[in-house]
Every structure is written in structure tokens, then in C-alpha cells.
């Protein structure tokens, strides 16, 4: 059967399987990019999925003090509990469902550690960290935080209850996010029961991809199959993104749909620093080493 592309429905440019790597103080992540196949996906620089895993007592690990400059880190704890501290004297907890949108700007040193009781007792861990690039004009801005507790993240549901979405950034199914982003970003967490399908509207100029956290589904105008731990990158050939969980599926389809306006500037990156030129990268390393980004006071 030949599929006829519906008007304005985006087709797929690539499906990539996440690679497993070790981060921070030694925890495993699934990383669809960056890697040799996809270096970045303007304006996104990295996506890591932590877990899902059931941790034993004392097994939880985090990322002790490390710097960032020139971009934003978005931490979404689906299950688990973390505490963070930073060089500006800011600290707090992130519990199940909470989101922290941290604009590192000119530089911050922070730690992201499992919360003590969660570390002692163990339990289910699942989370995501997304890196969003900043345009040149905002790379050296003062750092800022947006911390959104789970109960403040808007949730929309279809009339038949088969599609549910948590609206972290952008809008979906009539709900608008509470987070303010420096450049236009869409960050949606979808849950589709077997037999559910959705067409999400997206601005024409957004780059967009989906990352599948659970189950499998059919994506894009071609209705291509993709599954857990795969990322589906869409072409910019429409303003609608289709996906479905087939009615014969045995589990729900859970995915992140991410989109954003491409920044279109040179990207020079070295570990936790992402700038526009080599000179700016060297300066970032110098500023960190000299202590200009501060340190975490206890
Ligand atoms: Co960090």
C-alpha cells in the first residue's frame, strides 16, 4: 500500500538508536546525540536519558561539582529525587515530575546528586537532561533558574483519555507551558495508550525530534516504526507531526517531542562549555580554572 503524504505532515530524516555511555560520578545514560552520526541538532546540543532503572540501596550516583557556560541544562526527573547546589549559593531538591531549566549563561559551577534518603533506600530512577544552546547575545548573560514543581506543569488529555501530555515548554492540546525559554522551544512528554494517535502542530521553522522512552510507535508522514531508546529526527517539510501507538501494541508509547528555532550560529564545544569561537572556549576554560565561575560553598 502506498502512503500518500498528508499536506503539511512532516516526514522523517533519520532514526538513530541511543548509545550507552557513563556520565558524572559513574551513572549510565542513553544518549541519542551527540555522537558520530549526529553532532548536534540546532538548537539542541545533547539529550541524556537516565534509567529507567530500579536502584539498590546506596547505588544512586550523581554528578559532583562541574561547570557550564554558554547554554542551558534542562533536568527533568520523572522518577527519583535529586539535590543540587551551585556557586551562586542556590540549592534545592528535584523530586519526581519536577523540572529545572537552568540557564548557565556566563558560567556556573554546580553539583547534581541523589537526595540522601533516595540514595540510602534506592528506588526507581528515570530522568532526562537536555542541553539547549543559547544565541551569541545570551551566552554571557547572568545565570538564571526556573524550577517548576510537578504540580505546576500543565497536563492535557484527549477526550477518550488515550493521549496524555505534560507540557514542559511550548503548547499542546490547548495547554500552554509555564516555563519561559530564551529562544522558542517545545518540550512535550507524551503518553499514548494502544490505539491512540496524535497530530501535533509545530511551527514550520522548528527543528524537531522525538525520543522514545517506552514502547514503540509509527512516526511521520511515512508512519515508520521506531522504538524505545530511539530518536526520530523530522524534516522541516510541514507544520504537523504525526505519531501513533498501534492498536495491537502491548504497552503504552511514551516519548519526548522536542522542537526549537535553529540558532544558525557556529557551535564550538568542549565538554561543559559551548561557545561560538575557539577563543571563547579557551577563555571559558581559563575562567573556570582561575575560579571566575565561583565554587560551591558548603
Ligand atoms: Co550540570
Short mmCIF file of C-alpha atoms and ligand atoms in Angstrom, two decimals:
data_model
loop_
_atom_site.label_atom_id
_atom_site.label_comp_id
_atom_site.label_asym_id
_atom_site.label_seq_id
_atom_site.Cartn_x
_atom_site.Cartn_y
_atom_site.Cartn_z
CA UNK A 1 0.00 0.00 0.00
CA UNK A 2 1.43 3.37 -0.88
CA UNK A 3 1.16 6.07 1.72
CA UNK A 4 0.01 9.41 0.46
CA UNK A 5 1.63 12.24 2.40
CA UNK A 6 -0.97 14.37 4.09
CA UNK A 7 -0.49 18.08 3.48
CA UNK A 8 1.89 19.73 5.93
CA UNK A 9 2.75 16.48 7.68
CA UNK A 10 6.47 16.16 8.35
CA UNK A 11 8.46 13.21 7.04
CA UNK A 12 11.47 11.61 8.73
CA UNK A 13 15.10 12.42 8.03
CA UNK A 14 16.70 9.84 10.33
CA UNK A 15 16.08 7.31 13.10
CA UNK A 16 19.02 6.92 15.49
CA UNK A 17 19.47 4.41 18.32
CA UNK A 18 20.83 5.95 21.54
CA UNK A 19 24.29 4.91 22.63
CA UNK A 20 25.00 3.92 26.21
CA UNK A 21 27.68 5.93 27.97
CA UNK A 22 28.81 6.72 31.52
CA UNK A 23 28.37 10.22 32.93
CA UNK A 24 29.06 12.18 36.12
CA UNK A 25 30.35 10.08 39.01
CA UNK A 26 29.61 6.86 37.11
CA UNK A 27 25.94 6.52 36.13
CA UNK A 28 24.78 5.09 32.82
CA UNK A 29 22.84 7.19 30.30
CA UNK A 30 21.22 6.53 26.91
CA UNK A 31 22.38 9.30 24.57
CA UNK A 32 20.81 9.69 21.10
CA UNK A 33 23.16 12.64 20.45
CA UNK A 34 25.81 13.98 20.29
CA UNK A 35 27.68 11.09 18.68
CA UNK A 36 29.44 10.38 15.38
CA UNK A 37 26.14 10.30 13.49
CA UNK A 38 24.51 13.44 14.95
CA UNK A 39 26.83 16.10 16.41
CA UNK A 40 24.05 18.44 17.45
CA UNK A 41 20.55 19.32 16.32
CA UNK A 42 20.28 23.09 16.40
CA UNK A 43 19.26 24.47 18.95
CA UNK A 44 19.75 21.21 20.90
CA UNK A 45 23.23 20.06 21.94
CA UNK A 46 22.61 16.86 23.90
CA UNK A 47 19.93 14.57 25.27
CA UNK A 48 20.63 12.03 28.02
CA UNK A 49 18.14 9.56 29.45
CA UNK A 50 18.96 8.25 32.93
CA UNK A 51 17.35 4.87 33.59
CA UNK A 52 14.66 3.78 33.85
CA UNK A 53 16.28 1.52 36.44
CA UNK A 54 15.48 0.20 39.92
CA UNK A 55 18.42 1.22 42.10
CA UNK A 56 19.52 -0.86 45.06
CA UNK A 57 20.31 0.73 48.43
CA UNK A 58 23.31 3.05 48.16
CA UNK A 59 23.59 2.56 44.39
CA UNK A 60 22.44 6.01 43.21
CA UNK A 61 25.15 8.25 41.76
CA UNK A 62 25.17 11.88 40.65
CA UNK A 63 27.45 14.49 39.15
CA UNK A 64 29.68 16.25 41.69
CA UNK A 65 30.87 19.87 41.15
CA UNK A 66 31.30 20.76 37.45
CA UNK A 67 30.92 23.97 35.39
CA UNK A 68 28.71 25.05 32.45
CA UNK A 69 28.91 28.12 30.18
CA UNK A 70 27.09 29.27 27.06
CA UNK A 71 23.89 27.19 27.10
CA UNK A 72 21.02 25.82 29.21
CA UNK A 73 20.64 22.49 31.01
CA UNK A 74 17.11 21.18 31.43
CA UNK A 75 16.78 18.45 34.05
CA UNK A 76 13.51 16.51 34.17
CA UNK A 77 13.24 13.96 36.97
CA UNK A 78 10.49 11.52 36.00
CA UNK A 79 11.14 9.20 38.97
CA UNK A 80 13.65 9.76 41.76
CA UNK A 81 14.95 12.57 43.91
CA UNK A 82 17.99 14.80 43.42
CA UNK A 83 19.56 17.73 45.21
CA UNK A 84 21.58 20.45 43.58
CA UNK A 85 23.90 23.15 44.83
CA UNK A 86 25.73 25.85 42.91
CA UNK A 87 28.37 28.54 43.01
CA UNK A 88 25.74 31.25 43.45
CA UNK A 89 24.60 29.83 46.78
CA UNK A 90 21.47 28.33 45.24
CA UNK A 91 20.34 24.85 46.34
CA UNK A 92 17.21 22.75 46.20
CA UNK A 93 15.62 19.39 45.54
CA UNK A 94 14.13 17.95 42.38
CA UNK A 95 11.58 15.22 43.03
CA UNK A 96 9.52 13.00 40.73
CA UNK A 97 7.94 15.07 37.94
CA UNK A 98 9.91 18.26 38.66
CA UNK A 99 11.78 20.25 36.00
CA UNK A 100 14.76 22.54 36.43
CA UNK A 101 15.52 24.84 33.48
CA UNK A 102 18.96 26.28 34.25
CA UNK A 103 20.40 28.99 32.03
CA UNK A 104 24.14 28.70 32.71
CA UNK A 105 24.91 31.87 30.70
CA UNK A 106 28.34 33.28 31.61
CA UNK A 107 29.12 30.41 33.92
CA UNK A 108 28.08 28.40 36.92
CA UNK A 109 29.57 25.54 38.93
CA UNK A 110 27.02 23.09 40.25
CA UNK A 111 26.51 19.59 41.61
CA UNK A 112 23.59 17.28 40.87
CA UNK A 113 23.48 14.49 43.47
CA UNK A 114 20.92 11.90 44.54
CA UNK A 115 18.93 13.11 47.54
CA UNK A 116 20.23 11.38 50.72
CA UNK A 117 17.18 9.35 51.61
CA UNK A 118 16.63 8.28 47.97
CA UNK A 119 20.32 7.26 47.77
CA UNK A 120 20.06 5.24 51.01
CA UNK A 121 16.79 3.49 50.25
CA UNK A 122 17.15 3.07 46.48
CA UNK A 123 14.12 3.00 44.17
CA UNK A 124 13.10 3.75 40.61
CA UNK A 125 15.20 6.27 38.75
CA UNK A 126 14.17 7.79 35.42
CA UNK A 127 15.08 11.21 34.12
CA UNK A 128 16.30 13.33 31.25
CA UNK A 129 18.84 16.04 30.77
CA UNK A 130 18.56 18.20 27.66
CA UNK A 131 21.12 20.84 26.64
CA UNK A 132 19.67 23.84 24.78
CA UNK A 133 22.08 26.21 23.05
CA UNK A 134 21.94 29.96 23.61
CA UNK A 135 22.33 32.56 20.86
CA UNK A 136 25.56 34.58 20.93
CA UNK A 137 23.79 37.56 22.52
CA UNK A 138 22.72 35.45 25.55
CA UNK A 139 25.79 33.24 26.05
CA UNK A 140 27.28 35.58 28.66
CA UNK A 141 24.02 36.52 30.43
CA UNK A 142 23.72 36.18 34.20
CA UNK A 143 22.74 32.63 35.17
CA UNK A 144 19.05 32.07 35.93
CA UNK A 145 16.92 29.21 37.19
CA UNK A 146 13.37 28.19 36.60
CA UNK A 147 12.30 25.40 38.92
CA UNK A 148 8.90 24.00 38.20
CA UNK A 149 7.40 21.50 40.63
CA UNK A 150 5.47 18.62 39.09
CA UNK A 151 2.07 20.00 40.12
CA UNK A 152 2.64 23.24 38.18
CA UNK A 153 3.39 21.51 34.87
CA UNK A 154 0.23 21.64 32.73
CA UNK A 155 -1.19 18.28 31.63
CA UNK A 156 -3.64 17.87 28.76
CA UNK A 157 -5.66 14.79 27.95
CA UNK A 158 -7.68 13.73 24.90
CA UNK A 159 -11.45 13.28 25.27
CA UNK A 160 -11.15 9.49 25.14
CA UNK A 161 -8.30 9.60 27.71
CA UNK A 162 -5.94 7.70 25.40
CA UNK A 163 -3.45 10.55 24.90
CA UNK A 164 -1.89 12.47 27.78
CA UNK A 165 0.79 15.15 27.51
CA UNK A 166 2.85 17.07 30.06
CA UNK A 167 3.58 20.50 28.59
CA UNK A 168 7.06 21.45 29.80
CA UNK A 169 7.71 24.06 27.09
CA UNK A 170 5.56 25.32 24.22
CA UNK A 171 1.95 24.22 23.86
CA UNK A 172 -0.09 21.14 23.12
CA UNK A 173 -3.77 20.12 23.09
CA UNK A 174 -4.85 23.55 24.30
CA UNK A 175 -2.40 23.82 27.25
CA UNK A 176 0.48 26.27 27.45
CA UNK A 177 3.71 25.75 29.40
CA UNK A 178 4.66 27.94 32.35
CA UNK A 179 8.39 27.94 31.54
CA UNK A 180 9.89 30.90 29.71
CA UNK A 181 12.59 29.98 27.17
CA UNK A 182 15.27 32.28 25.68
CA UNK A 183 14.52 31.03 22.15
CA UNK A 184 11.23 29.36 21.11
CA UNK A 185 11.31 25.73 22.36
CA UNK A 186 8.78 22.91 22.51
CA UNK A 187 9.28 20.20 25.16
CA UNK A 188 6.36 17.75 25.43
CA UNK A 189 6.14 14.42 27.29
CA UNK A 190 3.51 12.23 25.62
CA UNK A 191 1.81 9.02 26.79
CA UNK A 192 -0.25 7.12 24.20
CA UNK A 193 -2.28 4.04 25.01
CA UNK A 194 -2.59 1.30 22.37
CA UNK A 195 -4.82 2.53 19.54
CA UNK A 196 -4.08 6.21 20.18
CA UNK A 197 -2.71 8.67 17.64
CA UNK A 198 -1.98 12.36 17.54
CA UNK A 199 -1.04 15.12 15.14
CA UNK A 200 0.93 17.79 16.97
CA UNK A 201 1.17 21.24 15.44
CA UNK A 202 4.66 22.70 15.28
CA UNK A 203 5.96 25.98 13.83
CA UNK A 204 7.33 25.50 10.29
CA UNK A 205 10.80 26.77 11.19
CA UNK A 206 11.33 24.47 14.22
CA UNK A 207 13.81 21.62 14.08
CA UNK A 208 12.11 18.70 15.82
CA UNK A 209 12.79 15.19 17.06
CA UNK A 210 11.07 12.58 19.22
CA UNK A 211 12.83 10.35 21.76
CA UNK A 212 11.03 7.16 22.68
CA UNK A 213 11.23 6.25 26.37
CA UNK A 214 8.84 3.29 26.33
CA UNK A 215 7.12 1.04 23.80
CA UNK A 216 7.13 1.63 20.07
CA UNK A 217 5.13 3.61 17.56
CA UNK A 218 4.64 4.76 13.99
CA UNK A 219 6.07 8.17 13.11
CA UNK A 220 5.82 10.87 10.48
CA UNK A 221 4.14 11.00 7.11
CA UNK A 222 5.73 7.62 6.25
CA UNK A 223 4.45 6.03 9.52
CA UNK A 224 7.86 4.48 10.14
CA UNK A 225 8.35 2.19 13.13
CA UNK A 226 10.64 3.38 15.93
CA UNK A 227 11.05 2.01 19.42
CA UNK A 228 12.37 2.56 22.94
CA UNK A 229 15.79 4.25 23.09
CA UNK A 230 15.50 5.55 19.52
CA UNK A 231 15.29 9.18 18.38
CA UNK A 232 13.25 10.13 15.30
CA UNK A 233 14.53 13.26 13.55
CA UNK A 234 11.96 15.04 11.39
CA UNK A 235 12.46 17.01 8.18
CA UNK A 236 11.32 20.63 8.16
CA UNK A 237 8.70 19.92 5.49
CA UNK A 238 5.50 20.78 7.33
CA UNK A 239 3.84 22.13 10.46
CA UNK A 240 2.33 18.87 11.73
CA UNK A 241 3.94 15.84 13.37
CA UNK A 242 2.05 12.55 13.37
CA UNK A 243 2.65 9.57 15.64
CA UNK A 244 0.58 6.64 16.84
CA UNK A 245 0.64 3.61 19.11
CA UNK A 246 -0.83 0.75 17.03
CA UNK A 247 -3.98 -0.86 18.44
CA UNK A 248 -2.25 -4.27 18.69
CA UNK A 249 0.51 -2.81 20.93
CA UNK A 250 1.03 -4.45 24.32
CA UNK A 251 2.28 -1.37 26.18
CA UNK A 252 1.86 2.38 26.14
CA UNK A 253 4.04 4.57 23.94
CA UNK A 254 5.90 7.17 25.96
CA UNK A 255 8.03 9.81 24.27
CA UNK A 256 9.51 13.27 24.44
CA UNK A 257 8.76 15.55 21.49
CA UNK A 258 11.32 18.35 21.27
CA UNK A 259 11.43 21.26 18.88
CA UNK A 260 13.06 24.65 18.60
CA UNK A 261 14.02 27.50 16.31
CA UNK A 262 17.50 26.85 14.93
CA UNK A 263 20.01 29.47 16.10
CA UNK A 264 22.18 29.19 12.98
CA UNK A 265 25.46 30.29 14.58
CA UNK A 266 28.82 28.46 14.74
CA UNK A 267 28.99 25.88 17.58
CA UNK A 268 32.32 25.30 19.32
CA UNK A 269 32.06 22.87 22.19
CA UNK A 270 34.38 21.35 24.73
CA UNK A 271 32.79 19.27 27.48
CA UNK A 272 30.62 21.58 29.60
CA UNK A 273 31.34 24.75 27.56
CA UNK A 274 29.56 25.65 24.31
CA UNK A 275 30.59 28.88 22.59
CA UNK A 276 30.87 30.34 19.06
CA UNK A 277 34.68 30.51 18.63
CA UNK A 278 37.82 28.66 19.78
CA UNK A 279 38.99 31.83 21.59
CA UNK A 280 35.76 31.94 23.61
CA UNK A 281 36.22 28.25 24.50
CA UNK A 282 39.79 28.88 25.70
CA UNK A 283 38.53 31.83 27.75
CA UNK A 284 35.82 29.64 29.32
CA UNK A 285 38.40 27.04 30.38
CA UNK A 286 40.68 29.79 31.79
CA UNK A 287 37.79 31.41 33.67
CA UNK A 288 36.81 28.08 35.20
CA UNK A 289 40.38 27.20 36.16
CA UNK A 290 41.01 30.63 37.70
CA UNK A 291 37.85 30.32 39.81
CA UNK A 292 35.99 33.12 38.00
CA UNK A 293 32.88 30.88 37.74
CA UNK A 294 32.95 30.53 41.54
CA UNK A 295 32.80 27.42 43.66
CA UNK A 296 30.21 25.62 45.75
CA UNK A 297 30.32 26.78 49.38
CA UNK A 298 29.14 24.28 51.96
CO1 LIG B 1 25.48 20.05 35.11
#
